Amino acid sequence: MPPMNYRPLYPPHLREQILAAIGKGIVEGGGPAAFARLMNVSTTTVTEWRDEKRAVPPARGARFERAANGVVGRRDLWPDTYAEIWPELAPASQPANTAQNS
């Protein structure tokens, strides 16, 4: 049983999809050590992302996409929120909801 203060890193309905994308990106980038060099982070950090001990920070999203040779993108890592974080990635037919209630 998880501790009382446990909070999942990813929404349950997207967990497997996101973890698969992280793993695929790491493989595409040459494995944990090579990917870590491309990301300018430690190999431990990369394996913690892969092993669901830490989430990939959105601030690392574009670099992750480049390190994964574009095979895994920000839409794959943040499928439910990418358009809010990066409005320029939102589909033209469904722009991000950027209106704020006044």
Short mmCIF file of C-alpha atoms in Angstrom, two decimals:
data_model
loop_
_atom_site.label_atom_id
_atom_site.label_comp_id
_atom_site.label_asym_id
_atom_site.label_seq_id
_atom_site.Cartn_x
_atom_site.Cartn_y
_atom_site.Cartn_z
CA MET A 1 0.00 0.00 0.00
CA PRO A 2 1.44 3.42 -0.96
CA PRO A 3 2.15 5.96 1.78
CA MET A 4 -0.66 8.37 2.66
CA ASN A 5 1.10 11.29 0.96
CA TYR A 6 1.68 9.27 -2.24
CA ARG A 7 0.66 11.10 -5.37
CA PRO A 8 0.95 9.36 -8.75
CA LEU A 9 3.26 11.07 -11.21
CA TYR A 10 0.90 10.53 -14.12
CA PRO A 11 -2.88 10.29 -14.53
CA PRO A 12 -3.81 6.62 -14.18
CA HIS A 13 -5.44 6.44 -17.60
CA LEU A 14 -2.25 7.80 -19.27
CA ARG A 15 0.42 6.18 -17.10
CA GLU A 16 1.36 3.28 -19.39
CA GLN A 17 1.32 5.47 -22.50
CA ILE A 18 3.61 8.08 -20.93
CA LEU A 19 6.02 5.52 -19.49
CA ALA A 20 6.21 3.77 -22.85
CA ALA A 21 7.00 7.10 -24.52
CA ILE A 22 9.76 7.84 -22.00
CA GLY A 23 11.29 4.42 -22.53
CA LYS A 24 11.08 4.73 -26.31
CA GLY A 25 12.74 8.15 -26.19
CA ILE A 26 15.59 6.86 -24.06
CA VAL A 27 16.17 3.94 -26.44
CA GLU A 28 16.02 6.27 -29.45
CA GLY A 29 18.59 8.51 -27.77
CA GLY A 30 21.06 5.65 -27.37
CA GLY A 31 20.24 4.34 -23.91
CA PRO A 32 20.27 5.96 -20.47
CA ALA A 33 23.89 7.19 -20.43
CA ALA A 34 23.86 8.61 -23.96
CA PHE A 35 20.41 10.10 -23.45
CA ALA A 36 21.57 11.70 -20.20
CA ARG A 37 24.46 13.38 -22.03
CA LEU A 38 22.08 14.68 -24.68
CA MET A 39 19.74 15.97 -21.97
CA ASN A 40 22.58 17.42 -19.87
CA VAL A 41 21.39 15.51 -16.80
CA SER A 42 22.74 12.55 -14.86
CA THR A 43 22.14 8.97 -15.91
CA THR A 44 20.40 8.54 -12.55
CA THR A 45 17.90 11.23 -13.49
CA VAL A 46 17.12 9.49 -16.78
CA THR A 47 16.63 6.12 -15.10
CA GLU A 48 14.41 7.76 -12.48
CA TRP A 49 12.22 9.10 -15.29
CA ARG A 50 12.12 5.65 -16.88
CA ASP A 51 11.43 3.89 -13.57
CA GLU A 52 8.67 6.34 -12.55
CA LYS A 53 10.56 7.71 -9.58
CA ARG A 54 10.52 11.25 -10.99
CA ALA A 55 8.50 12.94 -13.70
CA VAL A 56 10.15 14.53 -16.71
CA PRO A 57 9.82 18.27 -16.05
CA PRO A 58 7.97 20.18 -18.77
CA ALA A 59 10.95 22.55 -18.92
CA ARG A 60 12.90 19.61 -20.38
CA GLY A 61 10.22 18.78 -22.96
CA ALA A 62 11.74 20.34 -26.08
CA ARG A 63 15.18 18.98 -25.25
CA PHE A 64 13.70 15.51 -24.65
CA GLU A 65 12.08 15.69 -28.07
CA ARG A 66 15.41 16.59 -29.71
CA ALA A 67 17.34 13.93 -27.77
CA ALA A 68 14.80 11.34 -28.92
CA ASN A 69 15.34 12.43 -32.53
CA GLY A 70 11.73 13.62 -32.73
CA VAL A 71 10.43 10.06 -32.39
CA VAL A 72 8.93 10.95 -29.00
CA GLY A 73 7.57 14.43 -28.59
CA ARG A 74 5.99 16.66 -26.02
CA ARG A 75 2.55 15.51 -27.14
CA ASP A 76 3.55 11.97 -26.18
CA LEU A 77 4.91 12.92 -22.77
CA TRP A 78 2.08 15.30 -21.81
CA PRO A 79 -0.89 14.07 -23.89
CA ASP A 80 -3.49 15.76 -21.71
CA THR A 81 -1.74 19.10 -21.12
CA TYR A 82 0.73 19.76 -23.95
CA ALA A 83 -1.55 22.32 -25.64
CA GLU A 84 -1.77 24.33 -22.42
CA ILE A 85 1.99 24.23 -21.86
CA TRP A 86 2.94 24.76 -25.54
CA PRO A 87 0.00 26.44 -27.33
CA GLU A 88 1.97 26.43 -30.58
CA LEU A 89 1.65 22.62 -30.62
CA ALA A 90 -2.15 22.65 -30.38
CA PRO A 91 -3.94 21.41 -33.50
CA ALA A 92 -5.19 24.28 -35.65
CA SER A 93 -8.73 22.92 -35.47
CA GLN A 94 -8.65 22.81 -31.66
CA PRO A 95 -6.63 25.74 -30.29
CA ALA A 96 -5.63 25.67 -26.65
CA ASN A 97 -8.09 27.29 -24.28
CA THR A 98 -6.09 30.32 -23.19
CA ALA A 99 -9.06 32.49 -22.22
CA GLN A 100 -9.18 33.35 -18.55
CA ASN A 101 -12.35 34.11 -16.62
CA SER A 102 -12.41 37.74 -15.60
#
